[in-house]
Short mmCIF file of C-alpha atoms and ligand atoms in Angstrom, two decimals:
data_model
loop_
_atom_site.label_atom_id
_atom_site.label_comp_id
_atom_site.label_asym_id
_atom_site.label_seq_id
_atom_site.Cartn_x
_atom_site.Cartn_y
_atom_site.Cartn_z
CA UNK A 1375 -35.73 -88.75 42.42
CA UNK A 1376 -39.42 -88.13 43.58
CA UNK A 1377 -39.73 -86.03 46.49
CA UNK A 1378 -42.62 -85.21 48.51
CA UNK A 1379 -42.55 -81.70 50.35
CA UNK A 1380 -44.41 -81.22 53.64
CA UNK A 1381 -44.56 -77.44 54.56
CA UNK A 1382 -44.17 -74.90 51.77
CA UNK A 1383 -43.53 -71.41 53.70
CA UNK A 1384 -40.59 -69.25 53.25
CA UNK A 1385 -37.82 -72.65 53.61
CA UNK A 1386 -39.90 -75.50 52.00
CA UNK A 1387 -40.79 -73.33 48.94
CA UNK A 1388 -36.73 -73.25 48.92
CA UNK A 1389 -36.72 -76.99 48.95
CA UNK A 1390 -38.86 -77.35 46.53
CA UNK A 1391 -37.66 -74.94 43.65
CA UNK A 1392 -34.22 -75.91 44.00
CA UNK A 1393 -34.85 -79.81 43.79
CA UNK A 1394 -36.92 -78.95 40.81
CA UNK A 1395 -34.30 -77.37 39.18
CA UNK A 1396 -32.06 -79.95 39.70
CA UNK A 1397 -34.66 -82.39 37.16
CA UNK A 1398 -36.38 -84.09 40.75
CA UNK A 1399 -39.81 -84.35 40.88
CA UNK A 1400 -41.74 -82.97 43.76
CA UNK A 1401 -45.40 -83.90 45.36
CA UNK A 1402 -46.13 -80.98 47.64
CA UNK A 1403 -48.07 -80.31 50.49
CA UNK A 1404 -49.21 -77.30 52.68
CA UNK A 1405 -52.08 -76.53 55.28
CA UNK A 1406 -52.45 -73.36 53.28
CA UNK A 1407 -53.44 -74.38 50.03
CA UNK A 1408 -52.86 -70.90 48.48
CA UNK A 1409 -49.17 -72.50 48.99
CA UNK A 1410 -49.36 -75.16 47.79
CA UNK A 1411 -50.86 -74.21 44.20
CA UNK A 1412 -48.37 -71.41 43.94
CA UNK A 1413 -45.67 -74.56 44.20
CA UNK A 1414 -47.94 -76.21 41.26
CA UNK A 1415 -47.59 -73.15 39.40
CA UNK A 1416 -43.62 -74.08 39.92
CA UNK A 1417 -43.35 -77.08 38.63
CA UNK A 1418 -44.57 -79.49 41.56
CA UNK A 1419 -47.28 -82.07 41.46
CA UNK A 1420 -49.93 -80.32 44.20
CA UNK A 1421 -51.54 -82.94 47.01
CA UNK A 1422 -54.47 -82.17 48.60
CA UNK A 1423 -53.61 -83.68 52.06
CA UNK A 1424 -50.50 -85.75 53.65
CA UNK A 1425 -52.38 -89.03 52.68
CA UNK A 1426 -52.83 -88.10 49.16
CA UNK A 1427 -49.00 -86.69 48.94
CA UNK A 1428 -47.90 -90.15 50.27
CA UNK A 1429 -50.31 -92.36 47.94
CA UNK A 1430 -48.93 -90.29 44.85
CA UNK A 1431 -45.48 -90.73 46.36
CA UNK A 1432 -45.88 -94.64 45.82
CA UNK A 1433 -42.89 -97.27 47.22
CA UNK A 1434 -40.00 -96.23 48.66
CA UNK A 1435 -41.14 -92.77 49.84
CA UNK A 1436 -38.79 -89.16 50.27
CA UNK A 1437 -40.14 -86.95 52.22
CA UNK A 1438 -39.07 -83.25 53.27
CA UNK A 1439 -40.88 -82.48 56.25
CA UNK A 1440 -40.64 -78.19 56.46
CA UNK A 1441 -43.26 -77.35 58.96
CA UNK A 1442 -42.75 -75.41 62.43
CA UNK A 1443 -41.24 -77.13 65.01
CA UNK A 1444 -43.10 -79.14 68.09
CA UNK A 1445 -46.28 -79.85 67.64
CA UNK A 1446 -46.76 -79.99 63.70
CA UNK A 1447 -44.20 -82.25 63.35
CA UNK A 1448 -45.52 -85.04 65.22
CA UNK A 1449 -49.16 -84.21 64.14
CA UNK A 1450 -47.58 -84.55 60.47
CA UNK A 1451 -45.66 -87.62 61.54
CA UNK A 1452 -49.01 -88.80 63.01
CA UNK A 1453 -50.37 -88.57 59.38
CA UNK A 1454 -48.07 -90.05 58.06
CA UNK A 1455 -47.47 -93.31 60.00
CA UNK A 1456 -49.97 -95.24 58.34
CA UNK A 1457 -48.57 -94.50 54.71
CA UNK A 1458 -44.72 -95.44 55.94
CA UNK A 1459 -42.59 -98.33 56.09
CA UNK A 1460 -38.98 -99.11 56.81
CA UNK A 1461 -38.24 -98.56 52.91
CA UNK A 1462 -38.84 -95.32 53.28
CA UNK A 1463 -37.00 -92.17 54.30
CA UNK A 1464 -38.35 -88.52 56.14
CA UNK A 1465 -36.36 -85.78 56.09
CA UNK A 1466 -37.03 -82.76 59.46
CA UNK A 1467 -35.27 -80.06 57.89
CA UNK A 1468 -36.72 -77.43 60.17
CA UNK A 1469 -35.34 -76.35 63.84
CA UNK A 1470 -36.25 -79.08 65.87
CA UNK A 1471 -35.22 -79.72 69.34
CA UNK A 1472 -33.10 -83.05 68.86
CA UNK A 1473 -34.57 -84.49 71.74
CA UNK A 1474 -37.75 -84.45 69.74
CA UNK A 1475 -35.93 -85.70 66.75
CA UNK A 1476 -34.30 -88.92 68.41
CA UNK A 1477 -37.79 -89.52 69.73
CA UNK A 1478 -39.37 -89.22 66.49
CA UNK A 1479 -36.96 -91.48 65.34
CA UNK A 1480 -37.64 -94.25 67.66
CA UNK A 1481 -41.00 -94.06 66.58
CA UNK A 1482 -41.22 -93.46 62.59
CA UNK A 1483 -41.64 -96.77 60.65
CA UNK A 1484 -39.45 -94.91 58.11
CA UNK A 1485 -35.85 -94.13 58.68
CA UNK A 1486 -35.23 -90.82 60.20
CA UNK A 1487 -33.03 -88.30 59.46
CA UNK A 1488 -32.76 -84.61 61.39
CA UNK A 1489 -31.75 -82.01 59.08
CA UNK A 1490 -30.39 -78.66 60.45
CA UNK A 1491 -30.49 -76.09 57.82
CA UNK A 1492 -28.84 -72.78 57.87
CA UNK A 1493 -28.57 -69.68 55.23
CA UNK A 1494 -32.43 -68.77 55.49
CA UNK A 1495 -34.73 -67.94 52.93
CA UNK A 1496 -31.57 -65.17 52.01
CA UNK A 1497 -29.66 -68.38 50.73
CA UNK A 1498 -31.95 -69.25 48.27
CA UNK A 1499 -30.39 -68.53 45.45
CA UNK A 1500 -26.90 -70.05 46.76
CA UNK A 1501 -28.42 -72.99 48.60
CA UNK A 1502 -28.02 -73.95 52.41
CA UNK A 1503 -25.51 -75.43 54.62
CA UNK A 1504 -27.42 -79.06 56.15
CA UNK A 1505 -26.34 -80.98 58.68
CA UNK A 1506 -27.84 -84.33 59.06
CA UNK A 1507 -28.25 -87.06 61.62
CA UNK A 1508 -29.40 -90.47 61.15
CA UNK A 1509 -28.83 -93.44 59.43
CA UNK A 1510 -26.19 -93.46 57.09
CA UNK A 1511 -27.85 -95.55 54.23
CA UNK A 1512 -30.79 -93.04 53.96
CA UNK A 1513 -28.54 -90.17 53.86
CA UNK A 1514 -26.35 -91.45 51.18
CA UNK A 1515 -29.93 -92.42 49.38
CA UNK A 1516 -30.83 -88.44 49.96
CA UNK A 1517 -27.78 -86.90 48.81
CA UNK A 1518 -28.88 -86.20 45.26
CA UNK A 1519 -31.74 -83.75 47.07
CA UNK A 1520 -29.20 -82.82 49.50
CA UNK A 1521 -26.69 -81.81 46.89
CA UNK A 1522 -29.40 -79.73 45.32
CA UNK A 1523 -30.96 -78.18 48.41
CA UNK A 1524 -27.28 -77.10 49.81
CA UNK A 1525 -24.89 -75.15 48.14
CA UNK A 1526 -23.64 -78.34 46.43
CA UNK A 1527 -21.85 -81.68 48.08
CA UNK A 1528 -19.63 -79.81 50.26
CA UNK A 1529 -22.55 -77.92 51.49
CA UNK A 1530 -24.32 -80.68 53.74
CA UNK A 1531 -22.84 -83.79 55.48
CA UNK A 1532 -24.15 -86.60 58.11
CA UNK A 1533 -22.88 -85.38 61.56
CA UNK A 1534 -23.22 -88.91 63.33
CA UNK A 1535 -26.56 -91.32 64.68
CA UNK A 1536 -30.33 -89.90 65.22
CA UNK A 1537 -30.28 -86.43 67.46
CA UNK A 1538 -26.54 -84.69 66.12
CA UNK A 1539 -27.92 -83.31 62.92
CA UNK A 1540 -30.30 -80.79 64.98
CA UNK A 1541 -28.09 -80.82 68.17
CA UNK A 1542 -25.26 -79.51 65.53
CA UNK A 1543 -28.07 -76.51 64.21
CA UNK A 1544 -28.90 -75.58 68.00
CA UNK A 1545 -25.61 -75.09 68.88
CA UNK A 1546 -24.80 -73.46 65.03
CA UNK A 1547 -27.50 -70.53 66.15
CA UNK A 1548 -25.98 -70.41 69.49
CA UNK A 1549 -23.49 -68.98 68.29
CA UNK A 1550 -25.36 -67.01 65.40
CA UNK A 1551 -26.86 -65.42 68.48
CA UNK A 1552 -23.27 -64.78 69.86
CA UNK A 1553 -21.65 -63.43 66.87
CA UNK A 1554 -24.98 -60.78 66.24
CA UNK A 1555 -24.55 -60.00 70.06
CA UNK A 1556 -20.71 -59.00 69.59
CA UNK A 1557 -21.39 -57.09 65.81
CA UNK A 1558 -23.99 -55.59 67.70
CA UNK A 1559 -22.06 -54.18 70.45
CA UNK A 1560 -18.72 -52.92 68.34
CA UNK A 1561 -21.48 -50.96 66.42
CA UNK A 1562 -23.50 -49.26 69.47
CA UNK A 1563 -20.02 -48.46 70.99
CA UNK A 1564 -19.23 -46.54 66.98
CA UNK A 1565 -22.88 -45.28 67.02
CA UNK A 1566 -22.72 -43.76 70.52
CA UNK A 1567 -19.04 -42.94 70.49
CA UNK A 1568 -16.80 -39.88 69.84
CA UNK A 1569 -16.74 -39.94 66.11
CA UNK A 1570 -19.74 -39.28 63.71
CA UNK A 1571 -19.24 -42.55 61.71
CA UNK A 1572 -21.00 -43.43 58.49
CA UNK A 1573 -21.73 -47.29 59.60
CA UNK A 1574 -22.72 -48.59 56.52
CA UNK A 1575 -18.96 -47.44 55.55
CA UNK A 1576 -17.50 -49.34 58.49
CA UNK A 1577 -19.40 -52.07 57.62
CA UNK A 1578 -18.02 -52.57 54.05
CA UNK A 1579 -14.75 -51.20 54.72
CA UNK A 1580 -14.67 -54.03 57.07
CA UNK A 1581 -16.10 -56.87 54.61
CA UNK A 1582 -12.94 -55.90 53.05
CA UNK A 1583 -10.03 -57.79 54.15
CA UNK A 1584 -10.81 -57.33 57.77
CA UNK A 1585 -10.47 -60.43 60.20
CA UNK A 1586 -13.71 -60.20 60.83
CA UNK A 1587 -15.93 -60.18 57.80
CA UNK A 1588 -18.31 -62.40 57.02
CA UNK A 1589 -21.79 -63.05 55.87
CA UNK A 1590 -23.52 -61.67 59.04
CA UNK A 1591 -21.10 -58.50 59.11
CA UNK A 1592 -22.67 -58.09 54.88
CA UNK A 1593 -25.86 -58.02 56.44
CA UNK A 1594 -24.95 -55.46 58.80
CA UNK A 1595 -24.17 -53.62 56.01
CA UNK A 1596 -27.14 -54.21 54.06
CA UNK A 1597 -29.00 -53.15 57.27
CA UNK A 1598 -27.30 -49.67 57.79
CA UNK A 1599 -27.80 -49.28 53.42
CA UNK A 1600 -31.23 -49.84 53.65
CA UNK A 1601 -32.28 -48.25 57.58
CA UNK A 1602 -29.78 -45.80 57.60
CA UNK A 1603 -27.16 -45.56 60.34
CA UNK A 1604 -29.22 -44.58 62.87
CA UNK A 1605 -31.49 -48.03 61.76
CA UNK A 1606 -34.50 -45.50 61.34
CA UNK A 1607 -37.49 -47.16 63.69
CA UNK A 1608 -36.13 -50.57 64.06
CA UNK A 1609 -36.96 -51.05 67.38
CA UNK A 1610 -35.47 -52.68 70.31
CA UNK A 1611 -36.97 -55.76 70.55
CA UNK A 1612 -35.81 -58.77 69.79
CA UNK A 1613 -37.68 -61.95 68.81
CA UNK A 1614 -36.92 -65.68 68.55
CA UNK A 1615 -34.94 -67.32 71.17
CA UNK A 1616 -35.73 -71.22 71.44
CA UNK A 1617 -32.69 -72.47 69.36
CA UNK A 1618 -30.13 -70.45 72.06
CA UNK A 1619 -32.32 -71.36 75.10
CA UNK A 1620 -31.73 -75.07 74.01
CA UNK A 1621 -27.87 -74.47 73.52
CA UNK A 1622 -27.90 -72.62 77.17
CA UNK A 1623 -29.42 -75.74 79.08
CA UNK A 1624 -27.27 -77.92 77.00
CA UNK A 1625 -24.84 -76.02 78.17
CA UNK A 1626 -25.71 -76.12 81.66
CA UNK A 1627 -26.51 -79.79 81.50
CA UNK A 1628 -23.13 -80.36 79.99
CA UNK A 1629 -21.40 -78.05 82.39
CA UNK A 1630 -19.45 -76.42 79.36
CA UNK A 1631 -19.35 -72.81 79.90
CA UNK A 1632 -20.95 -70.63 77.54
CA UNK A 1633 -21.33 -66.95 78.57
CA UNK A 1634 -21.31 -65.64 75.37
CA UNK A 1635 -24.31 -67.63 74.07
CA UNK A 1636 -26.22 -66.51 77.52
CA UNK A 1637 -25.60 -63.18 77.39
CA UNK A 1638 -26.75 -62.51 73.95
CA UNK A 1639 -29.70 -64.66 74.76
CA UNK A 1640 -30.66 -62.54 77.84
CA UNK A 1641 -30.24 -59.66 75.70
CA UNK A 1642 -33.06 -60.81 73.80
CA UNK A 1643 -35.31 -61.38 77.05
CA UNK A 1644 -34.62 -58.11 78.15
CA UNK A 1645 -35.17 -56.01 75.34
CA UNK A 1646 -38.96 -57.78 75.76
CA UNK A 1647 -38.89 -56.66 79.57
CA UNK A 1648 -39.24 -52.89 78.44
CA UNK A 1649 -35.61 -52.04 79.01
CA UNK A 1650 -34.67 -49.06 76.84
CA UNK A 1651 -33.20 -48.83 73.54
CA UNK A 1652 -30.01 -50.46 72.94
CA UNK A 1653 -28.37 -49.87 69.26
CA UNK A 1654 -26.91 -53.53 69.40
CA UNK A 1655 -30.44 -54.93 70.02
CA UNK A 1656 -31.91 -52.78 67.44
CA UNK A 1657 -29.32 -54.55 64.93
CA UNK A 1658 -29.64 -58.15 66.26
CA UNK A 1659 -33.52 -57.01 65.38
CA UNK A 1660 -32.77 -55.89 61.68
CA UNK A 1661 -30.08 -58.91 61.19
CA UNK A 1662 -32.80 -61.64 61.74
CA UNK A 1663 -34.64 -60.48 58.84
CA UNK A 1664 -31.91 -60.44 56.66
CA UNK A 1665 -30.97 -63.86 57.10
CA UNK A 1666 -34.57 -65.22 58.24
CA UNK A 1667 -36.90 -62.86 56.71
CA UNK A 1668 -37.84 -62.93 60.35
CA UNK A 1669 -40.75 -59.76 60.80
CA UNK A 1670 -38.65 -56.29 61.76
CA UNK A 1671 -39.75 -55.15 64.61
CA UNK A 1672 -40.33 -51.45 64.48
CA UNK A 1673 -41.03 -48.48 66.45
N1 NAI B 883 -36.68 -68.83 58.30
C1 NAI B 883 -35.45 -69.24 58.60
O1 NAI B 883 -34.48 -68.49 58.59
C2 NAI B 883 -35.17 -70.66 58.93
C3 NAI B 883 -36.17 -71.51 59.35
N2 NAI B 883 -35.85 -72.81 59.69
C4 NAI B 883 -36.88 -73.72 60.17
O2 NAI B 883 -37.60 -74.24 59.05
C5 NAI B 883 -38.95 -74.52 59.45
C6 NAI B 883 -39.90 -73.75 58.54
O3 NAI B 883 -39.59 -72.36 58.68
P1 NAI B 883 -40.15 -71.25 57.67
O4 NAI B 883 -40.26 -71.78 56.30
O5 NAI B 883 -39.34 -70.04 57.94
O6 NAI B 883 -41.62 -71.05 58.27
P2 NAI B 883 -42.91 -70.46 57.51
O7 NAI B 883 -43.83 -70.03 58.60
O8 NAI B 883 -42.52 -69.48 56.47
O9 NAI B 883 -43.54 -71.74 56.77
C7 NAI B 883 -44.11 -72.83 57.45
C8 NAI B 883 -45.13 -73.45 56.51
O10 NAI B 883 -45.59 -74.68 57.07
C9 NAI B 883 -46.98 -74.75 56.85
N3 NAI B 883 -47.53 -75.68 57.85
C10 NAI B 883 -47.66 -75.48 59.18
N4 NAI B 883 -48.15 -76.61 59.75
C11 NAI B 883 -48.33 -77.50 58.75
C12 NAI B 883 -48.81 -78.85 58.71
N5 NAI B 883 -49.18 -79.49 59.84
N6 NAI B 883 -48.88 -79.47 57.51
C13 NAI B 883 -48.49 -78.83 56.38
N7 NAI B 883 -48.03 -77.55 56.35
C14 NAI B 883 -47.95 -76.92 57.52
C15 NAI B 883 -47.49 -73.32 56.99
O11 NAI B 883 -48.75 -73.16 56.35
C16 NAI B 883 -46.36 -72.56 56.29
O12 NAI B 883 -46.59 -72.42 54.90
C17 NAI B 883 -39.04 -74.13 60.94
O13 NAI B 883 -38.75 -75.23 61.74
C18 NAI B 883 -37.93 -73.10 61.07
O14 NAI B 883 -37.47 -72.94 62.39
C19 NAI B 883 -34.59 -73.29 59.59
C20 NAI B 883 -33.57 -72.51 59.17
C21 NAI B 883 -33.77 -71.12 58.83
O1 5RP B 884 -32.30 -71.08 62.24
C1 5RP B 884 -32.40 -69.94 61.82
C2 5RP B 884 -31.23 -69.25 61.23
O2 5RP B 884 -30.08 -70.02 61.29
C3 5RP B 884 -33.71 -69.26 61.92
O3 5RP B 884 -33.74 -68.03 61.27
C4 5RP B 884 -34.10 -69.15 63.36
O4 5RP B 884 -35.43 -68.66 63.43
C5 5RP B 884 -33.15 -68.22 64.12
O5 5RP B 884 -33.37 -68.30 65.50
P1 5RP B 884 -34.20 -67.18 66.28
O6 5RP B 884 -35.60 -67.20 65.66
O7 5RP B 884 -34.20 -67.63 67.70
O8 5RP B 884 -33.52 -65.86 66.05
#
């Protein structure tokens, strides 16, 4: 399949190697055009702006849109309109609100699908988890790209209409937030406790066998490994917070309880509000760069 790549940062570089390996072709696009010769240099056919991706793209257009959220979606969408018909199919594989996406929807002359995509640029080498909304004809006509961009075909599925794709990653980081918020607190209660634990040892003791291992618990590891137990100068401060602030007033809106999700999220206000140094905010600091590559904050 020919695939055109909008957005070529540390997720749509991702994209694009892993649909090249898997013998697609790939027309790709980025503001920064340092970007988008290093994905030449790959393997990809380079375009020069979103009109010249789409003419090289020809009928019956794929396109991976992997650009920020909010506003340079629509002003790529905007680009694009003129270039799209109903034939075609676009692909928002970033962290949209779904709000945005079912309205974005309504309004593309191309079918739509929402793509939440999870595993960060960590997962490149063992592909992402997707979860798409949309019509079900364009994401049966995607699923060669998605088998290649996931881990494989059990690694992405359609989740139901326009909208449940990203409504299904908001609520997926909601609880991302949650579980960092309760790996974060076992460890400051061990950190500030009565024993002088070796955390890093805890950590991969646990990844053993223990109920609750898992990938973000590895990380934890990899954190104490590589910052020492103490995590060195990662500071308190933690950055992010749209995704769980959408699951919170979906929440509210919904009148599903979820303190969990709202009381890691107001962790993360506070340790902006100059409130001192918490160990399980320092973590939740260091764990977003290992699974985002998100900027450590540091002392
Ligand atoms: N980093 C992560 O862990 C994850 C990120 N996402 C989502 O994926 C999307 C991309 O994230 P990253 O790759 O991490 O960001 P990034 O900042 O590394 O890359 C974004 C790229 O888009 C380009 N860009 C911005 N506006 C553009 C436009 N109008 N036209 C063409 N290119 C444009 C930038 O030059 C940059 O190269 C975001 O929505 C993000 O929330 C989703 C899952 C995980
Ligand atoms: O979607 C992701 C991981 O699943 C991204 O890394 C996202 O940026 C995480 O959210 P936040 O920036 O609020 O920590």
């Amino acid at each position: 399949m020919q695939l055109g790549v909008i957005g070529l940062g540390r997720m749509g570089r991702i994209v694009v190697d892993r649909s090249l390996d898997a013998g697609h072709d790939v027309v790709a696009f980025d503001l920064d055009a340092e970007a988008t010769a290093a994905a030449a240099e790959a393997g990809a056919i380079p375009a020069d702006s979103v009109a010249d991706l789409a003419d090289r793209l020809g009928e019956g257009k794929r396109i991976w849109l992997m650009v920020p959220a909010g506003d340079a979606v629509d002003a790529t969408l905007e680009e694009l309109d003129p270039h799209l018909d109903g034939g075609d199919v676009v692909v928002d594989g970033g962290n949209s609100h779904f709000g945005d996406s079912t309205r974005r929807a309504d309004s593309c002359p191309a079918a739509y699908l929402d793509c939440g995509t999870s595993g960060g640029p960590a997962s490149a080498e063992a592909g992402f988890s997707l979860m798409v909304g949309g019509p079900e004809w364009a994401y049966e006509e995607l699923t060669p790209v998605f088998d290649a961009v996931a881990t494989g075909p059990a690694g992405h599925d359609r989740m139901g209409p326009a909208g449940s794709g990203h409504y299904v990653k908001m609520v997926h980081n909601g609880v991302e937030y949650a579980l960092m918020q309760a790996y974060g607190e076992g460890f400051e209660l061990l950190h500030e406790g009565r024993y002088d634990l070796d955390l890093e040892a805890v950590a991969r003791t646990w990844n053993n066998g223990a109920v609750i291992r898992s990938w973000l618990l590895e990380l934890c590891e990899e954190a104490f490994r590589e910052e020492g137990a103490d995590l060195g100068d990662v500071a308190d401060r933690v950055e992010g917070g749209s995704t769980g602030t959408w699951t919170v007033q979906e929440a509210l809106e919904q009148e599903v309880p979820l303190p969990l999700v709202y009381t890691a999220l107001s962790e993360r206000f506070g340790s902006r509000a100059g409130e001192d140094g918490r160990f399980s905010r320092r973590l939740a600091n260091r764990l977003r760069y290992g699974f985002g590559r998100h900027e450590v904050q540091r002392e």
